[in-house]
Amino acid sequence: MKMSNMLVLTMKEVPAEAEISSHQLMLRAGMMRKMASGIYNYMPLGLKVLKKVEDIVREEMNNTGAQEFLASAMIPGELWQESGRWDAYGAEMFRVKDRNDRDFCLGPTHEEVFTDIARNEIKSYKQLPINLYQIQTKYRDERRPRFGVMRSREFVMKDAYSFDKDQEGLDISYNKMHDAYVRIFNRCGLDAKPVEADSGAIGGSNSAEFMVKSEVGEDDVVFCTCCDYAANIEKAVSTPEISQEETKKDLGEVETPNARTIEELVKFFNTTEKKFAKTLIFNADGKIVAVMVRGDREVNETKVANALGGVNNLQMATEAEVKKATSAAIGFAGPIGINVDTLLVDNEVANMYNFIVGANKTGYHYENVNYGRDFKGTLGDFRNITEGEKCPKCGGEVTIARGTEVGHIFKLGTKYSEAMNANFIDENGQSKPFIMGCYGIGVTRTVASIIEQNHDENGIVWPLAVAPYEVSVIPVNSKDEEQMKVAEEIYAQLKVLGVDVIMDDRKERAGVKFKDSDLMGIPMRITVGKKIAEGQVEFKLRNAEDTETINIADVYNRVKSIFQENSMKLK
Amino acid sequence: MKMSNMLVLTMKEVPAEAEISSHQLMLRAGMMRKMASGIYNYMPLGLKVLKKVEDIVREEMNNTGAQEFLASAMIPGELWQESGRWDAYGAEMFRVKDRNDRDFCLGPTHEEVFTDIARNEIKSYKQLPINLYQIQTKYRDERRPRFGVMRSREFVMKDAYSFDKDQEGLDISYNKMHDAYVRIFNRCGLDAKPVEADSGAIGGSNSAEFMVKSEVGEDDVVFCTCCDYAANIEKAVSTPEISQEETKKDLGEVETPNARTIEELVKFFNTTEKKFAKTLIFNADGKIVAVMVRGDREVNETKVANALGGVNNLQMATEAEVKKATSAAIGFAGPIGINVDTLLVDNEVANMYNFIVGANKTGYHYENVNYGRDFKGTLGDFRNITEGEKCPKCGGEVTIARGTEVGHIFKLGTKYSEAMNANFIDENGQSKPFIMGCYGIGVTRTVASIIEQNHDENGIVWPLAVAPYEVSVIPVNSKDEEQMKVAEEIYAQLKVLGVDVIMDDRKERAGVKFKDSDLMGIPMRITVGKKIAEGQVEFKLRNAEDTETINIADVYNRVKSIFQENSMKLK
């Protein structure tokens, strides 16, 4: 491509709408433009990167034997009724009616569609395993679209669905995807770490998220500082802190008229947060559930929902619900005599001695409470792990960082195949539901994440494999015929070699050209200037400080060597 | 690809839902499956073909210097309000509201979006010309989706938009697209002929459709049997038939109590249809318009709309409107004394002598009417040309055939740039609206059209360039180790050569394999059977009768030669 023929959309100014680097740089480099909140048009430069990432995804998916499909983006409402998700999905789903008033949605995800395809097309175990994938535009009406394509309402996703005859088959399919994802993100130059993720009420190690560390990430990820343990905080297993043993004292009611919060109670009792067990009350699909954790801990709602066997809607109880359960004002809930459907008690609380809880009586608390003697509940891990705690795998210390999810692999089991009657005939002639897995990659989010990890103050620094152009050839003075001639020759020869090369033949100052090349993040820059008199040009890597002076005759080998360093082949 | 790992979706039965060959074969070969009326999922085989057609389109578009974009499919309603098309588009547009009640549509076409991009990003004549294109999913809520992807509600389209500083520039952009389209359809093996098409009220030779002859086509296309003239019937210019000269007789009112239709009048007056001029009354955006054509002719509504300077909504007048205009019952409309906003008279009528028209009085007609003497109106070409008439270009005889539009190129001029204030600064510092063109290719419809033109009783016969697989290697007996070994070798070596090859290693009878290969339309078939003992295999072209026996060592050269015959290169 010659830049004189190209719609160059670089901008000097940092656009006010963009808060994070990738968003700013995608706009400044001219990769995309906003159409509406969370909806973007991909400009030629952005589309080229998107296609390169898609091609890497496609190649690695095909290598696993997965087959590419393309499902419709419009999905009939009936399919979602069958799976029970039409109502559950809520406001995040864009809904459309056709001219005959028939319900459709713009697919936010495609489990229903692929389950439907499988039940119609796969009859026998002999056809299994099958892995179907697509690279497609998805739609989610996010409440708060932000950070450009990090959280947008229209985005490109690769989603794959595996169908197996048994659990062992699913394990193999799942592991293939795991390994393919590692290769995909590696090839994209993206440091994305697989972390254990919540897989709902089914439990087990059935789900992993590929996380990119990022200050603007929306997830908290727990990493062990000693071993390779990594898990989403929703999932990360907490280990109860062992309390020092005490003699169990007699339970006592204490009047605490102005102390409701843990802070106020700590002051009132002149002790530490660790001496309290707080009782939080939730409404879980209509059932009232109390959850107890130590005073300084946070309740983990995902763990709570899973313990209840899966909950569609978990929210804090209303004031009226709290009053009904505790017969008291808010702030005095406790386990003794509470009127709830379920009482969940974090393991750590069961190990505490002589602790303080609300008395279910306005203005009163109990002290010297002991689990087992004074109350009982369902024990389990219901809290968030915190920085510095023990790793559940090796006992080392954990650290917590923000992360962005770029991929997710998930063992669905029979969740959709059972709901939608998607069955095959097994070796014994029996009809059985498919054992399914689903595997997603946020392609547009991957592009943004690559930029987050690969930029400097001058712009993007693309990894070679996903760069929109691999080499930029810059004649310093476009009016100089000799320079233009040499530049044209280098441009033409690199093209023949199969290099994705751009030539900045615009009648602009050299400084402008250098700035644009850096902003767009082109990995290699060949500057054709006065040194051509000595048969030389300048060669500079975007991610290097120094400029090399090389002979024109050596340009092709120098470029080739960079491809080799990046494990990439030229034609 | 090995077929044992592939989800093979071929069907013996002709599906009841499919009326035409391409639709039947796309289902039977397993290229696609219906998701809802006019909405399809592309199965791996179909997607492969779609991608090959897309790649040809992309390559030829890029060769013209056009730049690929990807606009959002969801378009804010505001943009359509600006162009005035939000209301005009009607029920064919899928409309969506987001969670904040903001209006969007699913883009049925993207003129507004690209005009918006141009006005935001292109400031100066120095940046022109620019041609932007995308290959994207479009949405049209067709009243009667049918014939599979020939007329579907979700489909893939390539749409391009050119921006020029002047008319000469537009002519160049338009011609480039014309030539690229010729190359694209040629490379796809599709016989698509450019025909003149209506370009609205602006007039001029500003629009061409690329038409594929087809019995199920939705357009009538006029072809000259002598020269290369071809035009959509909406556009094809009619030449008035010269009536034999007569002496003008005196106008006379005739009582015609039971004769209203041309048929009844022919009988009543004992003459021919050619002796009548019929007067049809329309409502054109609220104005009442009468149109006169000879008794045996059909009014061409497109020509009528254009003559009126462009009409959004042209429909036959209601009974009340006819009565108001004619002061008579339906069947007695005529030009003399009619009360309409506009009277359009076909050129042919002005050349007639002593003809018969309605008298605007129930039960009466006028005879011996003569244009000019008895009434006047706006003269023009307001009728359809008919089979056997004179070609407007060479005077030869025309024929009329049904056709399907696979491409359309169109000089928009300033229609959108003026409506949406999309301007650039010209050489003299003046602000001017962009001169635009738009250029579409129905990609999915192209795939179906290729099948319509390339199939036989056994299935699809793909042109090599768009075949999902180019060669199928078929071991006759998959349990025969020797055959499998040779087949594997041929498969592997063709793959290395860059051939898109499929091997049918399923444990099926040879007959099943041959049938599937033919149904899927694979251009070359290599059968590995007992002749391997003599170092031979069978080679058969899908579109040939005969099977050749060739040496295994010659397979690669034979395949290569077929690529060369098709002007295609291997790696």
PDB file of C-alpha atoms in Angstrom, chain A residues 1 5-9 33 35-37 39-44 47 50-51 58 65 67-76 79 91-92 94-100 102 104 106 113 116-117 121-122 127 130 132 139 141-143 153-154, chain B residues 1 5-9 33 35-37 39-44 47 50-51 58 65 67-76 79 91-92 94-100 102 104 106 113 116-117 121-122 127 130 132 139 141-143 153-154:
ATOM      1  CA  MET A   1       0.000   0.000   0.000  1.00  0.00           C
ATOM      2  CA  ASN A   5      -3.578   6.446  -1.936  1.00  0.00           C
ATOM      3  CA  MET A   6      -4.593   5.597   1.590  1.00  0.00           C
ATOM      4  CA  LEU A   7      -7.055   7.317   3.849  1.00  0.00           C
ATOM      5  CA  VAL A   8      -4.592   8.155   6.628  1.00  0.00           C
ATOM      6  CA  LEU A   9      -6.521   8.796   9.827  1.00  0.00           C
ATOM      7  CA  ARG A  33     -14.017   5.305  14.821  1.00  0.00           C
ATOM      8  CA  MET A  35     -20.432   4.989  15.509  1.00  0.00           C
ATOM      9  CA  ALA A  36     -22.440   4.970  18.744  1.00  0.00           C
ATOM     10  CA  SER A  37     -21.735   4.133  22.370  1.00  0.00           C
ATOM     11  CA  ILE A  39     -20.288   0.448  18.552  1.00  0.00           C
ATOM     12  CA  TYR A  40     -17.331   1.042  16.243  1.00  0.00           C
ATOM     13  CA  ASN A  41     -16.460   1.138  12.578  1.00  0.00           C
ATOM     14  CA  TYR A  42     -13.177  -0.600  11.777  1.00  0.00           C
ATOM     15  CA  MET A  43     -11.029   1.519   9.529  1.00  0.00           C
ATOM     16  CA  PRO A  44      -8.627  -0.185   7.089  1.00  0.00           C
ATOM     17  CA  LEU A  47      -9.517  -4.244  10.050  1.00  0.00           C
ATOM     18  CA  LEU A  50      -8.446  -7.835  13.211  1.00  0.00           C
ATOM     19  CA  LYS A  51      -8.094 -10.118  10.171  1.00  0.00           C
ATOM     20  CA  ARG A  58      -8.580 -19.872  12.430  1.00  0.00           C
ATOM     21  CA  GLY A  65      -9.559 -30.537  13.685  1.00  0.00           C
ATOM     22  CA  GLN A  67     -14.567 -27.076  11.638  1.00  0.00           C
ATOM     23  CA  GLU A  68     -15.539 -23.520  10.845  1.00  0.00           C
ATOM     24  CA  PHE A  69     -19.233 -22.648  10.567  1.00  0.00           C
ATOM     25  CA  LEU A  70     -21.045 -19.362  10.331  1.00  0.00           C
ATOM     26  CA  ALA A  71     -24.305 -19.170  12.200  1.00  0.00           C
ATOM     27  CA  SER A  72     -26.797 -16.400  11.704  1.00  0.00           C
ATOM     28  CA  ALA A  73     -26.493 -13.440  14.058  1.00  0.00           C
ATOM     29  CA  MET A  74     -30.293 -13.267  14.291  1.00  0.00           C
ATOM     30  CA  ILE A  75     -31.551 -16.102  16.446  1.00  0.00           C
ATOM     31  CA  PRO A  76     -35.236 -17.060  16.809  1.00  0.00           C
ATOM     32  CA  LEU A  79     -34.491 -21.501  20.817  1.00  0.00           C
ATOM     33  CA  ALA A  91     -31.588  -6.194  29.213  1.00  0.00           C
ATOM     34  CA  GLU A  92     -28.202  -7.240  27.873  1.00  0.00           C
ATOM     35  CA  PHE A  94     -30.808  -6.919  21.883  1.00  0.00           C
ATOM     36  CA  ARG A  95     -34.280  -8.087  20.868  1.00  0.00           C
ATOM     37  CA  VAL A  96     -35.842  -7.658  17.422  1.00  0.00           C
ATOM     38  CA  LYS A  97     -39.273  -8.399  16.058  1.00  0.00           C
ATOM     39  CA  ASP A  98     -39.696  -9.181  12.390  1.00  0.00           C
ATOM     40  CA  ARG A  99     -42.578  -7.915  10.229  1.00  0.00           C
ATOM     41  CA  ASN A 100     -44.692 -10.862  11.403  1.00  0.00           C
ATOM     42  CA  ARG A 102     -41.847 -12.995  15.545  1.00  0.00           C
ATOM     43  CA  PHE A 104     -35.515 -12.742  17.473  1.00  0.00           C
ATOM     44  CA  LEU A 106     -29.034 -10.596  18.064  1.00  0.00           C
ATOM     45  CA  VAL A 113     -27.826 -22.460  18.033  1.00  0.00           C
ATOM     46  CA  ASP A 116     -29.784 -27.102  17.811  1.00  0.00           C
ATOM     47  CA  ILE A 117     -27.411 -27.831  14.922  1.00  0.00           C
ATOM     48  CA  GLU A 121     -27.310 -33.140  12.258  1.00  0.00           C
ATOM     49  CA  ILE A 122     -25.415 -35.509  14.555  1.00  0.00           C
ATOM     50  CA  GLN A 127     -19.810 -38.964  14.183  1.00  0.00           C
ATOM     51  CA  ILE A 130     -17.069 -32.869  16.689  1.00  0.00           C
ATOM     52  CA  LEU A 132     -17.626 -26.538  15.504  1.00  0.00           C
ATOM     53  CA  TYR A 139     -24.178  -8.304  20.297  1.00  0.00           C
ATOM     54  CA  ASP A 141     -26.324  -4.337  25.140  1.00  0.00           C
ATOM     55  CA  GLU A 142     -23.866  -3.569  27.936  1.00  0.00           C
ATOM     56  CA  ARG A 143     -25.123  -1.283  30.649  1.00  0.00           C
ATOM     57  CA  ARG A 153     -21.819  -3.715  22.364  1.00  0.00           C
ATOM     58  CA  GLU A 154     -20.934  -5.112  18.926  1.00  0.00           C
TER      59      GLU A 154
ATOM     60  CA  MET B   1      -9.594 -32.505   5.326  1.00  0.00           C
ATOM     61  CA  ASN B   5     -13.338 -36.222  10.817  1.00  0.00           C
ATOM     62  CA  MET B   6     -15.817 -34.036   8.998  1.00  0.00           C
ATOM     63  CA  LEU B   7     -19.464 -33.462   9.744  1.00  0.00           C
ATOM     64  CA  VAL B   8     -20.791 -34.726   6.394  1.00  0.00           C
ATOM     65  CA  LEU B   9     -24.272 -33.326   5.839  1.00  0.00           C
ATOM     66  CA  ARG B  33     -29.279 -25.162   6.988  1.00  0.00           C
ATOM     67  CA  MET B  35     -32.484 -21.232  10.986  1.00  0.00           C
ATOM     68  CA  ALA B  36     -35.659 -19.276  10.283  1.00  0.00           C
ATOM     69  CA  SER B  37     -37.466 -18.030   7.194  1.00  0.00           C
ATOM     70  CA  ILE B  39     -32.111 -16.893   7.682  1.00  0.00           C
ATOM     71  CA  TYR B  40     -29.464 -19.584   7.257  1.00  0.00           C
ATOM     72  CA  ASN B  41     -26.519 -21.116   9.071  1.00  0.00           C
ATOM     73  CA  TYR B  42     -23.534 -21.727   6.791  1.00  0.00           C
ATOM     74  CA  MET B  43     -22.135 -25.186   7.324  1.00  0.00           C
ATOM     75  CA  PRO B  44     -18.385 -25.770   6.752  1.00  0.00           C
ATOM     76  CA  LEU B  47     -18.685 -21.271   4.361  1.00  0.00           C
ATOM     77  CA  LEU B  50     -18.498 -18.155   0.577  1.00  0.00           C
ATOM     78  CA  LYS B  51     -14.944 -17.342   1.709  1.00  0.00           C
ATOM     79  CA  ARG B  58     -11.469  -8.707  -2.008  1.00  0.00           C
ATOM     80  CA  GLY B  65      -7.001   0.638  -4.977  1.00  0.00           C
ATOM     81  CA  GLN B  67      -9.677   0.073   0.842  1.00  0.00           C
ATOM     82  CA  GLU B  68     -11.485  -2.431   2.998  1.00  0.00           C
ATOM     83  CA  PHE B  69     -13.417  -1.197   6.033  1.00  0.00           C
ATOM     84  CA  LEU B  70     -15.845  -2.882   8.334  1.00  0.00           C
ATOM     85  CA  ALA B  71     -18.740  -0.772   9.478  1.00  0.00           C
ATOM     86  CA  SER B  72     -21.027  -1.745  12.295  1.00  0.00           C
ATOM     87  CA  ALA B  73     -24.164  -3.643  11.321  1.00  0.00           C
ATOM     88  CA  MET B  74     -26.136  -1.674  13.912  1.00  0.00           C
ATOM     89  CA  ILE B  75     -26.687   1.847  12.652  1.00  0.00           C
ATOM     90  CA  PRO B  76     -28.074   4.715  14.758  1.00  0.00           C
ATOM     91  CA  LEU B  79     -28.175   8.900  10.444  1.00  0.00           C
ATOM     92  CA  ALA B  91     -41.151  -2.618   6.956  1.00  0.00           C
ATOM     93  CA  GLU B  92     -38.100  -3.987   5.147  1.00  0.00           C
ATOM     94  CA  PHE B  94     -35.207  -4.423  11.006  1.00  0.00           C
ATOM     95  CA  ARG B  95     -35.404  -1.886  13.816  1.00  0.00           C
ATOM     96  CA  VAL B  96     -33.907  -2.303  17.283  1.00  0.00           C
ATOM     97  CA  LYS B  97     -34.068  -0.208  20.410  1.00  0.00           C
ATOM     98  CA  ASP B  98     -31.236  -0.321  22.910  1.00  0.00           C
ATOM     99  CA  ARG B  99     -31.699  -0.326  26.692  1.00  0.00           C
ATOM    100  CA  ASN B 100     -31.870   3.473  26.645  1.00  0.00           C
ATOM    101  CA  ARG B 102     -32.348   4.728  21.342  1.00  0.00           C
ATOM    102  CA  PHE B 104     -31.020   1.600  15.668  1.00  0.00           C
ATOM    103  CA  LEU B 106     -29.705  -3.475  11.269  1.00  0.00           C
ATOM    104  CA  VAL B 113     -22.684   5.311   7.294  1.00  0.00           C
ATOM    105  CA  ASP B 116     -20.873  10.005   7.596  1.00  0.00           C
ATOM    106  CA  ILE B 117     -17.370   8.527   7.603  1.00  0.00           C
ATOM    107  CA  GLU B 121     -12.546  11.993   7.851  1.00  0.00           C
ATOM    108  CA  ILE B 122     -12.032  13.466   4.384  1.00  0.00           C
ATOM    109  CA  GLN B 127      -7.377  13.042  -0.259  1.00  0.00           C
ATOM    110  CA  ILE B 130     -11.235   7.374  -2.226  1.00  0.00           C
ATOM    111  CA  LEU B 132     -14.087   2.337   0.625  1.00  0.00           C
ATOM    112  CA  TYR B 139     -30.334  -7.343   6.986  1.00  0.00           C
ATOM    113  CA  ASP B 141     -36.884  -8.056   6.386  1.00  0.00           C
ATOM    114  CA  GLU B 142     -38.184  -9.258   3.008  1.00  0.00           C
ATOM    115  CA  ARG B 143     -41.912  -9.660   2.727  1.00  0.00           C
ATOM    116  CA  ARG B 153     -33.224 -11.732   5.164  1.00  0.00           C
ATOM    117  CA  GLU B 154     -29.647 -12.002   6.418  1.00  0.00           C
TER     118      GLU B 154
END
